[in-house]
Amino acid sequence: MTRLSWRTAGESHGKTLIGVVEGVPAGLKLDVERIDAELLRRQGGYGRGGRMRIERDHVVILSGLKGGLTLGSPIAFEVPNRDQTIEDLPTPKSPRPGHADLAGCQKYGHQDARAVLERASARETAARVAAAGVARQVIEAFGVEVFAHLVELGGVTAREDAWELAGSSRSQVRSESDFHCLDAAVSDAMREAVDAAKADGDTLGGVFEVRAVGLPPGLGEYADPSERLTSRLGAALLSIPAIKGVEVGLGFEVARRRGSEAHDAIIPALEGSWGGFSRETNRSGGLEGGMTTGEELVLKAAMKPIPTLRKSLPSVDFESREPSPATYQRSDVTSVPAASVVGEAVVALELTRAFLAKFGGDSMGAVESSLEAYRAAVGQI
Ligand code: EPS
């Protein structure tokens, strides 16, 4: 059995984005349309730029499938770029503050920031969404749902109980929102904020939340620090371009509370709980000791405003070293709604990895047997 892993390659305006996912058990009926639906969702959200009108992102599976079922071998795929102008695009005159341009050129000895930005671009996240679209179908087959929604954009915040209010219709509510948000009442204010920033040649950041339901307790690890699920999830979210902060459960608020108000009392089982234990609250966000508790996973991520501004930020000319505004070609006003889709994807990848580390088998049947054995064992405590 191979441990779940994934890799992506490709430049923003190159031929194609590619990816390989290894360690998916054999016998999973892969729904390719489901992957394309996620790619389409990543392209959406009010405030995106001209590139998204060019692309029609879709996945082409290249290996690892026969008759629609996974073989257990590596699953390779591509997401072709329509804009393949990498050889024709101009060399940026000056590095853009907030992007990888300057440090990337210094690090690799490039004289041309395009050599850096082509890979540093958030376009790479399309490949990661596709990789997650493959992997997450494993945990979905066992009842785990991962769901992200936008909670704040340009200082406009959704109501805090939007998740509870939307209830089981949350997919429907989110799909009706231009912002992948569960609070329809703030759509107009968000749209106005985006329009105002656009008129000023400016950009907006925001916050999204990722939740997962249906997780068994004990995914992740306490004995090996590098396998703590909390740190892997944090790293996954921080690997998305422009993400500057991650909160788990109560997040930074927990530092202001007394211990008696910071944790989740253990109570005798409610129906459907694992092993006869349950929790009164979920301040931990479903993670204790680097492992899932069996409660809902609740994470938030903060995204900075995209650093490519039509009203360019001050910079310095690469050649003359004289002041020269940052190079501008095109950009989104905001891509926080899209980042929420990426956030959902990277969390789903990490959860699938942890799930297979615990219940992994060569086939879906073996995973199921392992999960059932665990359910029985935990139930007997
Ligand atoms: C993106 C593709 C890019 C940008 C955006 C995300 O396309 P282009 O550079 O051709 O306009 O729209 O990239 C960034 C925000 C960034 O910081 O790199 C995409 O596919 O998501």
Short mmCIF file of C-alpha atoms and ligand atoms in Angstrom, two decimals:
data_model
loop_
_atom_site.label_atom_id
_atom_site.label_comp_id
_atom_site.label_asym_id
_atom_site.label_seq_id
_atom_site.Cartn_x
_atom_site.Cartn_y
_atom_site.Cartn_z
CA MET A 1 0.00 0.00 0.00
CA THR A 2 1.34 3.45 -0.99
CA ARG A 3 0.77 6.40 1.30
CA LEU A 4 -1.44 9.10 -0.25
CA SER A 5 0.68 11.77 -1.89
CA TRP A 6 0.26 14.27 -4.69
CA ARG A 7 2.33 16.57 -6.84
CA THR A 8 1.47 19.25 -9.33
CA ALA A 9 3.46 20.88 -12.15
CA GLY A 10 2.83 23.55 -14.72
CA GLU A 11 3.19 27.24 -15.41
CA SER A 12 0.34 29.74 -15.38
CA HIS A 13 0.53 30.45 -19.13
CA GLY A 14 2.24 27.20 -20.17
CA LYS A 15 0.66 24.35 -22.11
CA THR A 16 -1.06 22.63 -19.24
CA LEU A 17 -1.20 21.99 -15.52
CA ILE A 18 -0.53 18.41 -14.54
CA GLY A 19 -0.77 16.37 -11.39
CA VAL A 20 -0.21 12.90 -9.99
CA VAL A 21 -2.05 11.42 -7.04
CA GLU A 22 -0.59 8.25 -5.55
CA GLY A 23 -2.04 5.95 -2.92
CA VAL A 24 -5.72 6.02 -3.91
CA PRO A 25 -7.07 2.54 -3.14
CA ALA A 26 -8.28 0.34 -5.97
CA GLY A 27 -11.96 -0.05 -6.67
CA LEU A 28 -13.13 3.55 -6.21
CA LYS A 29 -15.66 4.59 -8.84
CA LEU A 30 -14.23 7.95 -9.80
CA ASP A 31 -16.74 10.65 -10.68
CA VAL A 32 -14.86 12.88 -13.13
CA GLU A 33 -17.76 15.34 -13.50
CA ARG A 34 -17.55 15.91 -9.76
CA ILE A 35 -13.93 17.07 -10.23
CA ASP A 36 -14.92 19.40 -13.07
CA ALA A 37 -17.66 20.87 -10.89
CA GLU A 38 -15.00 21.84 -8.31
CA LEU A 39 -12.80 23.33 -11.03
CA LEU A 40 -15.74 25.41 -12.24
CA ARG A 41 -16.46 26.57 -8.71
CA ARG A 42 -12.81 27.63 -8.32
CA GLN A 43 -13.16 29.78 -11.42
CA GLY A 44 -16.16 31.56 -9.97
CA GLY A 45 -16.85 34.27 -7.44
CA TYR A 46 -17.63 37.93 -8.03
CA GLY A 47 -14.53 40.06 -8.51
CA ARG A 48 -12.42 37.76 -10.65
CA GLY A 49 -10.38 39.05 -13.57
CA GLY A 50 -10.14 38.52 -17.32
CA ARG A 51 -8.29 35.19 -17.16
CA MET A 52 -11.32 33.37 -15.86
CA ARG A 53 -13.28 34.43 -18.94
CA ILE A 54 -10.64 32.72 -21.07
CA GLU A 55 -10.27 29.41 -19.23
CA ARG A 56 -12.74 26.49 -19.14
CA ASP A 57 -10.92 24.36 -16.59
CA HIS A 58 -11.59 20.65 -16.86
CA VAL A 59 -9.66 17.56 -15.88
CA VAL A 60 -8.35 14.93 -18.29
CA ILE A 61 -7.49 11.69 -16.47
CA LEU A 62 -4.38 10.14 -18.04
CA SER A 63 -3.74 7.05 -15.93
CA GLY A 64 -4.84 4.91 -13.01
CA LEU A 65 -8.39 4.18 -14.19
CA LYS A 66 -10.05 1.31 -16.02
CA GLY A 67 -13.75 1.14 -16.63
CA GLY A 68 -14.20 4.18 -14.39
CA LEU A 69 -12.65 2.38 -11.39
CA THR A 70 -9.32 3.24 -9.78
CA LEU A 71 -6.62 0.60 -10.27
CA GLY A 72 -4.52 1.44 -7.21
CA SER A 73 -1.80 2.78 -9.49
CA PRO A 74 -0.81 6.49 -9.71
CA ILE A 75 -3.58 8.68 -11.10
CA ALA A 76 -2.11 11.25 -13.49
CA PHE A 77 -4.19 14.06 -14.92
CA GLU A 78 -4.00 17.38 -16.71
CA VAL A 79 -5.96 20.62 -16.65
CA PRO A 80 -5.09 22.26 -20.00
CA ASN A 81 -4.53 26.02 -20.17
CA ARG A 82 -6.28 27.94 -22.92
CA ASP A 83 -3.96 30.91 -22.37
CA GLN A 84 -0.58 29.41 -23.36
CA THR A 85 1.22 32.70 -24.02
CA ILE A 86 4.23 32.04 -21.78
CA GLU A 87 6.73 32.65 -24.60
CA ASP A 88 5.08 35.88 -25.76
CA LEU A 89 4.35 37.70 -22.53
CA PRO A 90 6.61 40.66 -21.74
CA THR A 91 9.34 40.68 -19.09
CA PRO A 92 8.07 42.67 -16.09
CA LYS A 93 10.11 45.88 -15.69
CA SER A 94 9.79 46.02 -11.92
CA PRO A 95 8.89 43.41 -9.26
CA ARG A 96 5.40 43.52 -7.72
CA PRO A 97 5.45 44.00 -3.94
CA GLY A 98 3.59 41.18 -2.19
CA HIS A 99 4.38 38.60 -4.88
CA ALA A 100 7.28 36.14 -5.16
CA ASP A 101 8.85 38.26 -7.94
CA LEU A 102 11.74 39.91 -6.11
CA ALA A 103 12.90 37.24 -3.67
CA GLY A 104 12.30 34.59 -6.36
CA CYS A 105 14.60 36.38 -8.83
CA GLN A 106 17.24 36.84 -6.17
CA LYS A 107 16.99 33.21 -5.07
CA TYR A 108 17.20 31.61 -8.54
CA GLY A 109 19.41 34.22 -10.20
CA HIS A 110 16.71 35.15 -12.73
CA GLN A 111 16.79 38.50 -14.49
CA ASP A 112 13.17 38.04 -15.57
CA ALA A 113 10.38 37.95 -12.96
CA ARG A 114 8.24 35.98 -15.41
CA ALA A 115 10.50 33.00 -14.71
CA VAL A 116 9.24 33.20 -11.12
CA LEU A 117 5.66 34.34 -11.43
CA GLU A 118 4.67 31.71 -13.95
CA ARG A 119 4.93 29.02 -11.28
CA ALA A 120 4.25 31.20 -8.23
CA SER A 121 0.87 32.19 -9.75
CA ALA A 122 -2.27 31.00 -8.01
CA ARG A 123 -3.15 29.25 -11.26
CA GLU A 124 -1.33 26.23 -9.74
CA THR A 125 -4.28 25.83 -7.37
CA ALA A 126 -6.42 24.54 -10.25
CA ALA A 127 -4.23 21.44 -10.31
CA ARG A 128 -4.52 21.05 -6.55
CA VAL A 129 -8.30 21.30 -6.72
CA ALA A 130 -8.22 18.54 -9.34
CA ALA A 131 -5.90 16.40 -7.17
CA ALA A 132 -8.25 16.85 -4.23
CA GLY A 133 -11.20 16.12 -6.49
CA VAL A 134 -9.70 12.67 -7.03
CA ALA A 135 -8.56 11.96 -3.46
CA ARG A 136 -11.55 13.30 -1.53
CA GLN A 137 -13.87 10.82 -3.23
CA VAL A 138 -12.29 8.18 -0.98
CA ILE A 139 -13.47 9.82 2.25
CA GLU A 140 -16.75 10.91 0.71
CA ALA A 141 -17.47 7.24 0.08
CA PHE A 142 -17.24 6.81 3.88
CA GLY A 143 -19.50 9.74 4.72
CA VAL A 144 -16.97 12.53 5.28
CA GLU A 145 -18.06 15.89 3.88
CA VAL A 146 -15.65 18.83 3.57
CA PHE A 147 -17.26 22.20 2.96
CA ALA A 148 -15.85 25.74 2.71
CA HIS A 149 -17.70 29.01 2.68
CA LEU A 150 -16.74 32.65 2.68
CA VAL A 151 -17.24 34.44 5.99
CA GLU A 152 -15.69 37.87 5.33
CA LEU A 153 -14.79 39.96 2.28
CA GLY A 154 -13.27 43.43 2.28
CA GLY A 155 -14.43 43.97 5.87
CA VAL A 156 -18.03 42.83 5.20
CA THR A 157 -18.82 39.85 7.45
CA ALA A 158 -21.41 37.10 7.13
CA ARG A 159 -23.48 36.39 10.23
CA GLU A 160 -21.72 34.04 12.63
CA ASP A 161 -24.45 31.43 12.71
CA ALA A 162 -24.75 31.23 8.89
CA TRP A 163 -23.49 27.62 8.95
CA GLU A 164 -26.14 26.48 11.46
CA LEU A 165 -28.91 28.44 9.73
CA ALA A 166 -28.14 26.97 6.31
CA GLY A 167 -28.27 23.45 7.82
CA SER A 168 -28.57 20.62 5.36
CA SER A 169 -29.34 23.00 2.47
CA ARG A 170 -25.90 24.60 2.70
CA SER A 171 -24.70 23.35 -0.70
CA GLN A 172 -27.75 24.90 -2.33
CA VAL A 173 -27.40 28.19 -0.41
CA ARG A 174 -23.69 28.44 -1.29
CA SER A 175 -24.27 27.69 -4.95
CA GLU A 176 -26.75 30.57 -5.14
CA SER A 177 -24.16 33.02 -3.79
CA ASP A 178 -21.74 34.93 -6.04
CA PHE A 179 -19.32 34.80 -3.12
CA HIS A 180 -19.61 31.12 -2.03
CA CYS A 181 -21.14 32.58 1.13
CA LEU A 182 -23.97 31.17 3.28
CA ASP A 183 -25.42 34.56 4.25
CA ALA A 184 -27.41 35.96 1.31
CA ALA A 185 -28.12 39.16 3.25
CA VAL A 186 -24.52 40.42 2.87
CA SER A 187 -24.20 39.81 -0.89
CA ASP A 188 -25.09 43.37 -1.84
CA ALA A 189 -22.63 44.87 0.63
CA MET A 190 -19.88 42.54 -0.62
CA ARG A 191 -20.66 43.43 -4.23
CA GLU A 192 -20.50 47.13 -3.41
CA ALA A 193 -17.15 46.64 -1.66
CA VAL A 194 -15.74 44.84 -4.71
CA ASP A 195 -17.11 47.46 -7.12
CA ALA A 196 -15.65 50.28 -5.04
CA ALA A 197 -12.22 48.63 -4.87
CA LYS A 198 -12.33 47.97 -8.61
CA ALA A 199 -13.18 51.61 -9.33
CA ASP A 200 -10.14 52.61 -7.24
CA GLY A 201 -7.81 50.15 -9.00
CA ASP A 202 -7.52 48.32 -5.70
CA THR A 203 -8.02 44.76 -4.34
CA LEU A 204 -9.69 43.06 -1.36
CA GLY A 205 -8.89 40.24 1.04
CA GLY A 206 -11.11 38.21 3.30
CA VAL A 207 -11.68 35.12 5.38
CA PHE A 208 -13.14 31.70 4.61
CA GLU A 209 -14.09 28.79 6.83
CA VAL A 210 -13.56 25.11 6.10
CA ARG A 211 -15.62 22.53 7.96
CA ALA A 212 -15.63 18.76 7.81
CA VAL A 213 -18.31 16.49 9.18
CA GLY A 214 -18.39 12.72 9.56
CA LEU A 215 -14.78 12.33 10.72
CA PRO A 216 -13.93 9.47 13.08
CA PRO A 217 -11.83 10.30 16.16
CA GLY A 218 -8.11 9.60 16.10
CA LEU A 219 -7.12 10.77 12.60
CA GLY A 220 -3.68 12.34 12.78
CA GLU A 221 -1.03 11.66 15.38
CA TYR A 222 0.32 12.86 18.69
CA ALA A 223 3.46 10.70 18.85
CA ASP A 224 5.10 12.08 15.71
CA PRO A 225 5.04 15.89 15.66
CA SER A 226 5.29 16.01 11.87
CA GLU A 227 2.08 14.01 11.58
CA ARG A 228 0.02 16.18 13.92
CA LEU A 229 -3.08 16.82 11.86
CA THR A 230 -3.40 20.34 13.23
CA SER A 231 -0.01 21.34 11.87
CA ARG A 232 -0.54 19.56 8.55
CA LEU A 233 -3.88 21.29 8.06
CA GLY A 234 -2.35 24.65 8.99
CA ALA A 235 0.52 24.10 6.57
CA ALA A 236 -1.89 23.03 3.83
CA LEU A 237 -3.96 26.19 4.18
CA LEU A 238 -0.85 28.39 4.41
CA SER A 239 0.45 26.81 1.21
CA ILE A 240 -2.32 28.55 -0.74
CA PRO A 241 -0.93 31.79 -2.21
CA ALA A 242 -1.86 34.92 -0.19
CA ILE A 243 -3.05 33.06 2.92
CA LYS A 244 -1.59 34.84 5.94
CA GLY A 245 -3.37 33.30 8.92
CA VAL A 246 -5.17 30.17 10.04
CA GLU A 247 -7.44 29.68 13.02
CA VAL A 248 -8.46 26.34 14.54
CA GLY A 249 -11.78 26.30 16.38
CA LEU A 250 -11.93 29.38 18.61
CA GLY A 251 -8.64 30.48 17.06
CA PHE A 252 -6.85 33.47 18.62
CA GLU A 253 -9.89 34.09 20.83
CA VAL A 254 -8.90 31.05 22.91
CA ALA A 255 -5.78 32.88 24.14
CA ARG A 256 -8.00 35.46 25.84
CA ARG A 257 -10.08 32.91 27.74
CA ARG A 258 -9.57 31.10 31.00
CA GLY A 259 -9.01 27.36 30.77
CA SER A 260 -12.47 26.70 32.15
CA GLU A 261 -13.93 28.51 29.13
CA ALA A 262 -11.48 27.21 26.54
CA HIS A 263 -12.08 23.46 26.32
CA ASP A 264 -14.86 21.02 25.55
CA ALA A 265 -16.33 19.04 28.44
CA ILE A 266 -16.72 15.33 27.73
CA ILE A 267 -20.25 14.05 28.26
CA PRO A 268 -21.90 10.64 27.92
CA ALA A 269 -22.81 9.64 24.40
CA LEU A 270 -25.39 11.28 22.30
CA GLU A 271 -26.87 9.11 19.59
CA GLY A 272 -24.47 8.50 16.73
CA SER A 273 -21.33 9.36 18.69
CA TRP A 274 -18.22 7.20 18.73
CA GLY A 275 -17.73 4.93 21.72
CA GLY A 276 -20.17 6.49 24.14
CA PHE A 277 -18.50 9.89 24.45
CA SER A 278 -19.60 13.25 23.23
CA ARG A 279 -18.89 16.98 23.77
CA GLU A 280 -20.98 19.83 25.03
CA THR A 281 -19.16 22.38 22.88
CA ASN A 282 -16.66 22.34 20.01
CA ARG A 283 -14.22 25.11 20.91
CA SER A 284 -11.30 22.95 19.79
CA GLY A 285 -12.62 22.91 16.23
CA GLY A 286 -12.53 19.12 16.30
CA LEU A 287 -8.80 18.76 16.96
CA GLU A 288 -7.08 17.79 20.20
CA GLY A 289 -3.50 16.56 20.57
CA GLY A 290 -2.99 16.74 16.81
CA MET A 291 -5.89 14.32 16.18
CA THR A 292 -9.53 14.54 15.25
CA THR A 293 -11.93 14.30 18.19
CA GLY A 294 -14.85 13.06 16.14
CA GLU A 295 -16.53 16.46 16.37
CA GLU A 296 -16.86 18.81 13.40
CA LEU A 297 -13.58 20.17 12.04
CA VAL A 298 -13.66 23.98 12.00
CA LEU A 299 -10.83 26.01 10.44
CA LYS A 300 -10.61 29.57 9.19
CA ALA A 301 -8.07 31.14 6.85
CA ALA A 302 -7.34 34.81 6.18
CA MET A 303 -6.31 35.91 2.70
CA LYS A 304 -4.51 39.16 1.99
CA PRO A 305 -5.71 41.38 -0.87
CA ILE A 306 -4.14 40.25 -4.16
CA PRO A 307 -0.92 42.20 -4.58
CA THR A 308 -1.35 42.89 -8.31
CA LEU A 309 -3.07 46.29 -8.33
CA ARG A 310 -4.25 48.28 -11.34
CA LYS A 311 -3.17 51.30 -9.29
CA SER A 312 0.36 49.90 -9.07
CA LEU A 313 2.32 49.87 -5.83
CA PRO A 314 5.72 51.59 -5.71
CA SER A 315 8.65 49.46 -6.81
CA VAL A 316 12.08 49.70 -8.41
CA ASP A 317 13.14 49.04 -12.02
CA PHE A 318 15.05 45.73 -12.31
CA GLU A 319 17.72 47.29 -14.58
CA SER A 320 18.15 50.90 -13.53
CA ARG A 321 17.29 50.39 -9.83
CA GLU A 322 15.33 53.64 -10.12
CA PRO A 323 11.82 54.00 -8.66
CA SER A 324 9.28 52.54 -11.09
CA PRO A 325 5.69 51.40 -10.35
CA ALA A 326 5.09 47.65 -10.16
CA THR A 327 4.30 46.02 -13.49
CA TYR A 328 0.56 45.50 -14.10
CA GLN A 329 -1.08 43.32 -16.74
CA ARG A 330 -4.39 42.06 -15.39
CA SER A 331 -5.66 40.78 -12.10
CA ASP A 332 -8.66 39.86 -9.98
CA VAL A 333 -10.15 42.47 -7.64
CA THR A 334 -10.56 39.65 -5.19
CA SER A 335 -10.24 35.88 -5.29
CA VAL A 336 -11.23 35.00 -1.73
CA PRO A 337 -14.31 33.04 -2.95
CA ALA A 338 -12.00 31.02 -5.22
CA ALA A 339 -9.49 30.59 -2.38
CA SER A 340 -12.27 29.06 -0.28
CA VAL A 341 -12.64 26.33 -2.93
CA VAL A 342 -8.88 25.76 -2.80
CA GLY A 343 -9.00 25.73 1.01
CA GLU A 344 -11.69 23.07 0.92
CA ALA A 345 -9.53 21.08 -1.49
CA VAL A 346 -6.30 21.17 0.50
CA VAL A 347 -8.11 20.29 3.72
CA ALA A 348 -9.83 17.40 1.92
CA LEU A 349 -6.44 16.18 0.68
CA GLU A 350 -4.94 16.22 4.19
CA LEU A 351 -7.99 14.54 5.69
CA THR A 352 -7.88 11.83 3.05
CA ARG A 353 -4.19 11.34 3.74
CA ALA A 354 -4.84 11.00 7.48
CA PHE A 355 -7.86 8.75 6.88
CA LEU A 356 -5.83 6.39 4.71
CA ALA A 357 -2.92 6.47 7.14
CA LYS A 358 -5.32 5.06 9.73
CA PHE A 359 -7.57 2.83 7.63
CA GLY A 360 -5.45 2.42 4.53
CA GLY A 361 -5.68 -0.67 2.46
CA ASP A 362 -4.97 -1.55 -1.13
CA SER A 363 -8.63 -1.58 -2.03
CA MET A 364 -11.76 0.29 -0.97
CA GLY A 365 -13.01 -2.98 0.50
CA ALA A 366 -9.93 -3.24 2.72
CA VAL A 367 -10.42 0.35 3.90
CA GLU A 368 -14.02 -0.39 4.74
CA SER A 369 -13.08 -3.48 6.77
CA SER A 370 -10.48 -1.51 8.68
CA LEU A 371 -12.95 1.29 9.44
CA GLU A 372 -15.55 -1.21 10.63
CA ALA A 373 -12.99 -2.91 12.89
CA TYR A 374 -12.12 0.47 14.42
CA ARG A 375 -15.78 1.36 14.86
CA ALA A 376 -16.28 -1.89 16.73
CA ALA A 377 -13.14 -1.43 18.85
CA VAL A 378 -13.91 2.17 19.84
CA GLY A 379 -17.51 1.22 20.51
CA GLN A 380 -16.33 -1.40 23.05
CA ILE A 381 -14.40 1.03 25.26
C1 EPS B 1 -5.35 32.57 -11.70
C2 EPS B 1 -4.78 32.89 -12.90
C3 EPS B 1 -4.09 34.17 -13.06
C4 EPS B 1 -4.71 35.21 -12.15
C5 EPS B 1 -4.74 34.78 -10.71
C6 EPS B 1 -5.27 33.40 -10.51
O1 EPS B 1 -4.22 34.52 -14.41
P1 EPS B 1 -3.42 35.72 -15.14
O2 EPS B 1 -2.16 35.96 -14.38
O3 EPS B 1 -3.20 35.21 -16.52
O4 EPS B 1 -4.38 36.88 -15.13
O5 EPS B 1 -6.05 35.46 -12.55
O6 EPS B 1 -3.44 34.79 -10.19
C7 EPS B 1 -3.19 35.48 -9.06
C8 EPS B 1 -4.10 36.09 -8.38
C9 EPS B 1 -1.82 35.45 -8.62
O7 EPS B 1 -1.55 36.05 -7.61
O8 EPS B 1 -1.05 34.82 -9.27
C10 EPS B 1 -6.10 31.33 -11.51
O9 EPS B 1 -6.22 30.48 -12.40
O10 EPS B 1 -6.64 31.18 -10.38
#
